[in-house]
Each structure stands twice: as C-alpha cells, then as structure tokens.
Coordinates of C-alpha atoms and ligand atoms in Angstrom, one line a residue:
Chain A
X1 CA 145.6 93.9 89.6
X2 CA 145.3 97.2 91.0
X3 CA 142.2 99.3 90.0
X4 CA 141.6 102.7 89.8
X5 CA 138.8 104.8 90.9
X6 CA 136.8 108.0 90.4
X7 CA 134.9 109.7 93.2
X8 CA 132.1 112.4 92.5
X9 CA 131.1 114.2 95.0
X10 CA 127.9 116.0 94.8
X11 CA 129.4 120.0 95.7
X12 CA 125.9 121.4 95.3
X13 CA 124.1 119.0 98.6
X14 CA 127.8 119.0 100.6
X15 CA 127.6 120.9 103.7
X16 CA 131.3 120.8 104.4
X17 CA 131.3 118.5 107.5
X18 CA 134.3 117.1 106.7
X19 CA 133.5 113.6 108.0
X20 CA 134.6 112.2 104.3
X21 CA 138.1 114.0 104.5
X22 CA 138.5 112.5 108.4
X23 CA 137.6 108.9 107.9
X24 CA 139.9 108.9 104.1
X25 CA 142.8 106.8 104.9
X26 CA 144.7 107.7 101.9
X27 CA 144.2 111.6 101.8
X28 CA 142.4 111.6 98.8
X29 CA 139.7 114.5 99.9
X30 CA 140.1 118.0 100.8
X31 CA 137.7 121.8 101.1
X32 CA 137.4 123.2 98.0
X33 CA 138.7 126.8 97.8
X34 CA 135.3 128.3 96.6
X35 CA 132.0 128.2 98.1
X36 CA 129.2 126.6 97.0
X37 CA 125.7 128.1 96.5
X38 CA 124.4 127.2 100.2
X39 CA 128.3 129.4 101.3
X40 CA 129.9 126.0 102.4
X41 CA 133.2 125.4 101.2
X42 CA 132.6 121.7 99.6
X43 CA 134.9 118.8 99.8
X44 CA 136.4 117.8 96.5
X45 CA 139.2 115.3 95.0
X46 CA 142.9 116.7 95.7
X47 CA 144.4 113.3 95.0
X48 CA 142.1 110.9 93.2
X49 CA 145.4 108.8 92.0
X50 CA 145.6 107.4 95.7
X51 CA 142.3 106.4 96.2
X52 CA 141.8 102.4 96.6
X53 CA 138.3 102.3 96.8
X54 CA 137.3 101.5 99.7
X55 CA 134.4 103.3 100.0
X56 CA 135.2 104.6 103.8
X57 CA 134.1 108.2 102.5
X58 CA 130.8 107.4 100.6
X59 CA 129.7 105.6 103.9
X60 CA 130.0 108.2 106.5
X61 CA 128.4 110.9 104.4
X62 CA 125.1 112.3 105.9
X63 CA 124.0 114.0 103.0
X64 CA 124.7 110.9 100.1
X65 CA 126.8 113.1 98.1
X66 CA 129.2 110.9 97.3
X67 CA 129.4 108.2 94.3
X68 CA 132.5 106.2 93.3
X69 CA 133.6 104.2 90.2
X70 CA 135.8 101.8 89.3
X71 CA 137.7 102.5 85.7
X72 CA 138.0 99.1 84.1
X73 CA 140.9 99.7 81.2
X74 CA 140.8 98.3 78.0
X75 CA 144.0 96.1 79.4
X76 CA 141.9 94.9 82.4
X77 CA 139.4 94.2 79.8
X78 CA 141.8 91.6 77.9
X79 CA 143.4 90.3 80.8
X80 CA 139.8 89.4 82.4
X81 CA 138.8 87.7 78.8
X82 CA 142.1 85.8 79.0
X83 CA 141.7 84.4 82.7
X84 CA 138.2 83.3 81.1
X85 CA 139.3 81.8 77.9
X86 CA 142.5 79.9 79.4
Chain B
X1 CA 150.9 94.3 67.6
X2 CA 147.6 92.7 67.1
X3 CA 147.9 92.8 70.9
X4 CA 147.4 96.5 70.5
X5 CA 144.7 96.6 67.8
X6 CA 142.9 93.9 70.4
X7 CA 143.3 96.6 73.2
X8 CA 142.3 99.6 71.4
X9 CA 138.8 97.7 70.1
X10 CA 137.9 97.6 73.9
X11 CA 137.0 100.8 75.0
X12 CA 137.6 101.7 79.0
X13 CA 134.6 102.3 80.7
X14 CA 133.9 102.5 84.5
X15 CA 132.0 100.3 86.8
X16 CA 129.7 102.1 89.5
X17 CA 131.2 100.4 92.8
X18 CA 128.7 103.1 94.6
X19 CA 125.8 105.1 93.7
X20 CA 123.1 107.1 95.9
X21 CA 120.2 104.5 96.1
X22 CA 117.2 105.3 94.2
X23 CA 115.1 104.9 97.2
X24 CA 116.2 108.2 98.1
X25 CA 114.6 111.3 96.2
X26 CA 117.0 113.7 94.7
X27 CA 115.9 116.4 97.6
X28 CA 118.5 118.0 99.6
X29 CA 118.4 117.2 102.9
X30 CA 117.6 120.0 105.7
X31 CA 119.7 118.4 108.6
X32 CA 122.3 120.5 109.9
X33 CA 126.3 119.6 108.9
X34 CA 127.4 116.5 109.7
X35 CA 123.8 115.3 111.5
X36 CA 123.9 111.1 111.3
X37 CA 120.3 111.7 110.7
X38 CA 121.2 112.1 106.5
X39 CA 123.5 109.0 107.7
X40 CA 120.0 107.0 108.8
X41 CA 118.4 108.0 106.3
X42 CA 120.9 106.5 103.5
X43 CA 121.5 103.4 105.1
X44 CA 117.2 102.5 105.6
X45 CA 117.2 103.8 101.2
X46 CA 120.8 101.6 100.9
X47 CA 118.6 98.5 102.6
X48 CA 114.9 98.8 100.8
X49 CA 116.9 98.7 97.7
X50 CA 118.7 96.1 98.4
X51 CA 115.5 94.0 99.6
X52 CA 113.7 95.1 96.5
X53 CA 111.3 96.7 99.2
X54 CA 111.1 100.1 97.9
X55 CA 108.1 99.9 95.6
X56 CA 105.6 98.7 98.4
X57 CA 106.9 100.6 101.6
X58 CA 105.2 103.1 103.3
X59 CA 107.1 105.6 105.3
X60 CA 105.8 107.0 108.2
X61 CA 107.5 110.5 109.0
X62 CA 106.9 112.3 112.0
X63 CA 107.7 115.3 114.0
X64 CA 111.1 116.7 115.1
X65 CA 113.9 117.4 112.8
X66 CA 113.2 114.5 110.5
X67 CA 109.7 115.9 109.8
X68 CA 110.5 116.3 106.3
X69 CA 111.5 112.5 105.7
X70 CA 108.5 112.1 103.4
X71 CA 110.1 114.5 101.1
X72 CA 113.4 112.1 101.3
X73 CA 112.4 108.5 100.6
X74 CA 111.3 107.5 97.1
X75 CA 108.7 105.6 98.8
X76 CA 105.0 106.1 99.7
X77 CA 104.5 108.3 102.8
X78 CA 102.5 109.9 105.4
X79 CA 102.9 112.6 107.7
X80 CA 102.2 111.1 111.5
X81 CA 100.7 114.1 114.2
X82 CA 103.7 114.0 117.4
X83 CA 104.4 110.7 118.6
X84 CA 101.8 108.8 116.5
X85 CA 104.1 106.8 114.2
X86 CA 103.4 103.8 115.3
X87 CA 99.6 103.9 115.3
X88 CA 99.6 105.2 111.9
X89 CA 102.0 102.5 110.7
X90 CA 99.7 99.9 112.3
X91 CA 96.5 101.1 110.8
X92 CA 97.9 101.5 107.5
X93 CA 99.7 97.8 107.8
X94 CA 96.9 96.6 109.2
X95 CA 94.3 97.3 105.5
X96 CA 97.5 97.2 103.5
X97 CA 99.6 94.0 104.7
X98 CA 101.3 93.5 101.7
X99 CA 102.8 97.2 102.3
X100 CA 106.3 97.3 104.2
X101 CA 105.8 99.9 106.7
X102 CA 108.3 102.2 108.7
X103 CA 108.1 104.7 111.4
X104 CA 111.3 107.2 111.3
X105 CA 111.0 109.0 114.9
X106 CA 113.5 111.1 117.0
X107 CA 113.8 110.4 120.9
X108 CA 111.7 113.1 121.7
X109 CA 108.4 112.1 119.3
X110 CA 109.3 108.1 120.2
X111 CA 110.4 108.6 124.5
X112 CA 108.5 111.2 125.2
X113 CA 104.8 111.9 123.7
X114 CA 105.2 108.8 121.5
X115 CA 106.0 106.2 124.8
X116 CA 102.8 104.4 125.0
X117 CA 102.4 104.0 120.9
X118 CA 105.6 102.2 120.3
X119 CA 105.4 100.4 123.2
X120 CA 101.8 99.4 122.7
X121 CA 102.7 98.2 119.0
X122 CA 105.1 95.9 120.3
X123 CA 102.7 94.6 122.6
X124 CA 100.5 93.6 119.9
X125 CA 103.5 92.4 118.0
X126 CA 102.5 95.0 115.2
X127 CA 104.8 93.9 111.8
X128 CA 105.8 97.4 111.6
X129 CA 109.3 98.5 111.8
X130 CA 110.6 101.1 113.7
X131 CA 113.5 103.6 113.3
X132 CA 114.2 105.1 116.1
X133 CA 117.2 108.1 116.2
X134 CA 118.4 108.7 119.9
X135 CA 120.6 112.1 120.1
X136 CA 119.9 112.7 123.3
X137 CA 118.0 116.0 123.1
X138 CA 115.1 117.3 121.2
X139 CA 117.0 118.8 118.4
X140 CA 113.9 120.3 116.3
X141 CA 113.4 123.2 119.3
X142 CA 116.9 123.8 119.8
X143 CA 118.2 121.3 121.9
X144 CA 115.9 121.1 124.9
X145 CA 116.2 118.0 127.2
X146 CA 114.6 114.9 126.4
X147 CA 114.0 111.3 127.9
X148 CA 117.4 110.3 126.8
X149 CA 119.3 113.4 128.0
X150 CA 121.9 111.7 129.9
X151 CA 123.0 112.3 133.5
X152 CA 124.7 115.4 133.6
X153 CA 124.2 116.4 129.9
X154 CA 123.9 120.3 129.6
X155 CA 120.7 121.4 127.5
X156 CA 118.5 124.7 127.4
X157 CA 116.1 123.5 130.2
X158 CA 119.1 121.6 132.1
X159 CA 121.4 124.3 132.0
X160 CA 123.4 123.1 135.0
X161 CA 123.5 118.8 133.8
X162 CA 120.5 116.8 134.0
X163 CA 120.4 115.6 137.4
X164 CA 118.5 112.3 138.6
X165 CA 116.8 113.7 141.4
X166 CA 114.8 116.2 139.7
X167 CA 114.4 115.3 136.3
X168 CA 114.8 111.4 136.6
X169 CA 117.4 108.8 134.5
X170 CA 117.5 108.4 130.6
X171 CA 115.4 106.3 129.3
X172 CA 116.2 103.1 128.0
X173 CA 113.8 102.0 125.2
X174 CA 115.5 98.7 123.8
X175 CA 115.6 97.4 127.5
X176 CA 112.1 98.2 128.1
X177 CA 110.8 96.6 125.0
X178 CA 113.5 94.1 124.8
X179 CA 111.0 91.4 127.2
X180 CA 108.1 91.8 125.0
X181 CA 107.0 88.6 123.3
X182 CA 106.1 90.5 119.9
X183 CA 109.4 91.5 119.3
X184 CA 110.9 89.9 116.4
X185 CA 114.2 91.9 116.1
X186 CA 115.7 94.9 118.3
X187 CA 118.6 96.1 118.2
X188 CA 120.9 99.3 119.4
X189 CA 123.4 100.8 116.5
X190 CA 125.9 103.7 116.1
X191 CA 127.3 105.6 112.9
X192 CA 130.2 106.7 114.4
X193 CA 132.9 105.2 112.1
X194 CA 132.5 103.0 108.8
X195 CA 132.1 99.6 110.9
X196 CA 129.6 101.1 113.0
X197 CA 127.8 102.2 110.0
X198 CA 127.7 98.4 108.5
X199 CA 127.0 97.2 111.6
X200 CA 124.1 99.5 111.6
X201 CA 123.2 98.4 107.9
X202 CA 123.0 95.1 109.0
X203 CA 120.5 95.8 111.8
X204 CA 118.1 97.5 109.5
X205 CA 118.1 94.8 106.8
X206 CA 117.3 92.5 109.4
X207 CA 114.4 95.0 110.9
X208 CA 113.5 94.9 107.7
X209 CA 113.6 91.3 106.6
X210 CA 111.5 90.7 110.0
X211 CA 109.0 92.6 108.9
X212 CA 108.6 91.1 105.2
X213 CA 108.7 87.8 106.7
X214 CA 105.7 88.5 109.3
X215 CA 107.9 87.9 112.5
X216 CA 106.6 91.0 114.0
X217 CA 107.6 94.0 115.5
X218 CA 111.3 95.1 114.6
X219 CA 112.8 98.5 115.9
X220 CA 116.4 99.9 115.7
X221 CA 117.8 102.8 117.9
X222 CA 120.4 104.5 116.3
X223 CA 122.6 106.4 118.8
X224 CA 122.9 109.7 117.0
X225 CA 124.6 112.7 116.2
X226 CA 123.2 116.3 117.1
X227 CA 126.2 118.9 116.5
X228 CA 124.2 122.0 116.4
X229 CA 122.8 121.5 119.8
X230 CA 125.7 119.4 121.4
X231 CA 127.6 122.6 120.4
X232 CA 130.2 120.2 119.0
X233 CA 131.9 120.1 115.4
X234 CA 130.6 116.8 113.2
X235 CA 133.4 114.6 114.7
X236 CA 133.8 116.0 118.2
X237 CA 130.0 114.5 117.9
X238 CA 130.8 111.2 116.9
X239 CA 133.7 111.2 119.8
X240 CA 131.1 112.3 122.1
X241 CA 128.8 109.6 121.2
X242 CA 131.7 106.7 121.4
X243 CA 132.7 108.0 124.8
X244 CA 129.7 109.1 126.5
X245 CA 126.6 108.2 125.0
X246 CA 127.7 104.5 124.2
X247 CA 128.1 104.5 127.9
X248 CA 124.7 104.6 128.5
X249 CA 123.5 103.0 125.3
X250 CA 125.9 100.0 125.1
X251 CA 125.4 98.8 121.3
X252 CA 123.6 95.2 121.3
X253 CA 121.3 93.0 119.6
X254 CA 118.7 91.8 122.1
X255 CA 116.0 90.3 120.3
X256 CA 116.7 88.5 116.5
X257 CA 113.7 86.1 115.5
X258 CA 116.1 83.9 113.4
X259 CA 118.6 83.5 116.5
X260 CA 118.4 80.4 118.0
X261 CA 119.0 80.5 121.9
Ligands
LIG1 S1 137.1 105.4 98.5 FE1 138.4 105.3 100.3 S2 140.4 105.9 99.5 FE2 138.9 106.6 98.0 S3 138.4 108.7 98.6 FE3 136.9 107.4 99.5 S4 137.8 107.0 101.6 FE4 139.4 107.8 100.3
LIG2 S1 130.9 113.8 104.3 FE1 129.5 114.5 102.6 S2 128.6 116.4 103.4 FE2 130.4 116.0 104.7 S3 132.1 117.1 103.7 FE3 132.1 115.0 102.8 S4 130.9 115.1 100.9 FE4 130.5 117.0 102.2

C-alpha cells in the first residue's frame, strides 16, 4: 500500500539552511519566494505528492521545524479492517 | 455500492509519523543557520521523551552559545557559572537522586575552564550525564581557538593554523576519560547525515538510560557544526566535519556498562 504524507514546516523558526532540501531524496523541498519575518527565505513543500516519508528532512533540521503526517484514506481504513476481520 | 456508503462513513484523517517533542519549549532557538547545536538539542528532547524522563530532569546549561538551553528544554533547569556544569549537576543529583540530570557544555566551557570538573565527576563516577558539543572553536566569542582547534585549523587567535609547537595538540576528551572506572557509557557521535544523526540518538538514549539505571557517569561528544565561524555554508560544515574533524575525532563507543567484553 503506498501512503501519502504531509510535511509542515514551521516558516516562522526556519532559518533557511537548506540542510532539509539537501538530504530530500525525492525533491520534495524548496526556498520559498518570500521572506519570512526574521528576512530568511524559508523552505516550503514544492512537491509534497513525491514525498515517501522517510523522515530524512525532519531529522537533520537544527531548528525542529519540521513535522510530517501520514494521510490514512477512508480506503486504507477498510482495507486495514478487512486484513483484520479475514 | 454499499462498498461506497462503507467508505464514505470512514472519514480520512492523518497519522502524526513526526512531531517536535514536547520536551522542547516552543522558543526559537538563537543558533546561527544550520548550527548542529538545534540538531543536539532535538535529539537529547527526542530521547527524554521517549524514556518518559522529561518530567524529573534537570538541565544544566552553561556558558557559550548554548547558554540559553534553559530557555529550550521543557525540563527543570539551572544556569551553571563557565565550566561548572558538572559540579552543579553533581550537587543537585546528589540531594535530588531521583532527578535525571544533564550538563549541555561547548568544548570551550567542557576542555578548557571546565577540564578538571568533568573530569573529576567521572572520577567519582558521578550519575550525571554529560553532553558535550565539540566544534572545534569557541563559537560564543566569535570563533577564537579552543582545546579542540585542530592542527592547522585557522581561527581569530591562530590566524596562520594552530600549530603544535606553540599552542599544543587537540584535546581528546573521550580518550582521556575513556580509562576511568566510573564511566558507565562514552561515546563520540556526529550529525552529519540522517545515519549519523540515529546513531547519535542512540548514544544519548543509552547516556541516558545509564544514568536512570545508576551505572554512573555517561557523557557523549558530539562532533559539531559551527558555520558562522568555520566561515562555511551549513553543508560545506558538515563536509568539513566528515573530512577533517572525524579525522581527529574518529566516531566510537568506548565505554557501554551493558557491553560485555
Ligand atoms: S519525509 Fe523524506 S521524502 Fe518526504 S520531504 Fe522529508 S526527506 Fe523528502
Ligand atoms: S533544515 Fe530546518 S531550518 Fe534548515 S531550511 Fe530546512 S526547515 Fe529550514
């Protein structure tokens, strides 16, 4: 089954080191195009789609400002009762 | 199609896979961009959470760029005077044993005025637990040179390489503490890429777990980052640190209490 994630990354407490977009191995991150209220341009999602969760980013940040979920659909949801129930 | 009508009763919703740990405060932290101190500092909140630890530990900040840790853990804390970590930690362990207790200290509070406290606590097999941050210079006063300046390394007060015959060899603290009986666990970690940074992880749980289980003393040195005065962007730092510092600091566990050898 192949999830699907959603990364937040706290654009207030980035300081733009880019160590996030370096170590993504699916290009998922990027610099925003605006600056944030410290005047660093803040990593954001450019291509949340490819993410895969492995959490690469939210590890080598110095400044904890990243946080990722996993979106469990209302079809993973019936297929994980099913496994259960068979 | 009561396949569908099944689906649609089950609302999506998302699972947190990872969240900041609560034993760090909501406070921004002051370190410069890209600094593995913030790095540190997650992984020691990642682990007292983990261990359920966070509610009786006592941090111990002290002076150099981490000086403002106290305002960073979601723990208990006190503010050490230079170098004193250690002796703080052991008084306060000492009347409060049930307290987990943590010094966080730079190379220049822990190599240079700090020497004979840490070394002292281990001597006495203190249970404390000791972070120690090696970035090779003192970072706090803009990048002076410090114990653990290595040979050749250009600072402010080495401005032409540190060299061995005037201001001496790095100093190695895991391999001068790493013979003392009241060492429970020691090790020397990086955060240079994500397996580093688990492998570091790992260290500090066991420091950690040391320490709640009354082994002993238990101190880590992370090799560390300092791009400000290293005059190096975040990850030139990091590649810096893989091929010169690790040099000098080669990564290694040299004393775990619950290895048998
Ligand atoms: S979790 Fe992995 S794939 Fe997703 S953004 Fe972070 S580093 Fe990239
Ligand atoms: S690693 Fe953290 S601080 Fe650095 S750019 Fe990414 S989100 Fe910002």
């Amino acid at each position: 089954m192949k999830h699907s994630y959603r990364v937040a990354i706290n654009a207030e407490h980035c300081k733009a080191c880019g160590l996030c977009i370096e170590f993504c191995p699916q290009d998922v991150l990027g610099f925003a195009s605006t600056r944030n209220d410290a005047g660093f341009y803040p990593a954001e999602v450019q291509d949340q789609a490819n993410c895969i969760g492995c959490l690469r980013c939210a590890m080598m940040c110095p400044d904890a400002c990243i946080e990722i979920w996993r979106l469990v659909s209302a079809d993973d949801r019936v297929a994980a009762a099913e496994s259960v129930t068979r | 199609m009561a396949q569908t009508t099944q689906t649609e009763a089950l609302p999506s919703h998302e699972e947190a896979v990872y969240r900041r740990p609560a034993a760090l405060t909501e406070t921004q932290m002051r370190y410069c961009p890209g600094c593995t101190h913030g790095t540190a500092h997650r992984l020691i909140a990642e682990v007292l959470d983990e261990l359920e630890l966070t509610d009786r530990t006592v941090a111990i900040a002290t002076v150099g760029c981490s000086v403002y840790a106290y305002e960073y853990f979601n723990t208990d804390s006190v503010q050490a005077a230079h170098g004193r970590g250690p002796a703080v930690a052991t008084g306060i362990k000492r009347t409060s044993p049930d307290s987990i207790v943590f010094t966080y200290q730079g190379d220049g509070d822990l190599a240079a005025i700090g020497l004979s406290e840490v070394i002292h606590s281990a001597q006495r097999g203190e249970c404390i637990t000791v972070l120690f941050l090696n970035n090779a210079v003192f970072g706090m006063t803009r990048g002076q040179m410090a114990p653990t300046t290595l040979v050749g390394q250009r600072t402010t007060t080495t401005p032409q390489g540190r060299d061995p015959k005037l201001e001496g060899t790095p100093m190695m603290i895991c391999e001068m503490l790493s013979g003392i009986p009241g060492v429970a666990y020691l090790a020397r970690e990086t955060m240079i890429d994500p397996k580093t940074v688990a492998d570091a992880r790992r260290s500090i749980k066991k420091a950690f777990q040391a320490q709640a289980d009354g082994a002993g003393f238990s101190l880590v040195e992370l090799v560390s980052s300092c791009p400000a005065w290293w005059h190096k962007s975040p990850l030139e730092s990091l590649h810096w640190i893989r091929d010169e510092m690790l040099t000098q600091y080669p990564l290694k566990v040299f004393v775990d209490y619950k290895r048998q050898d």
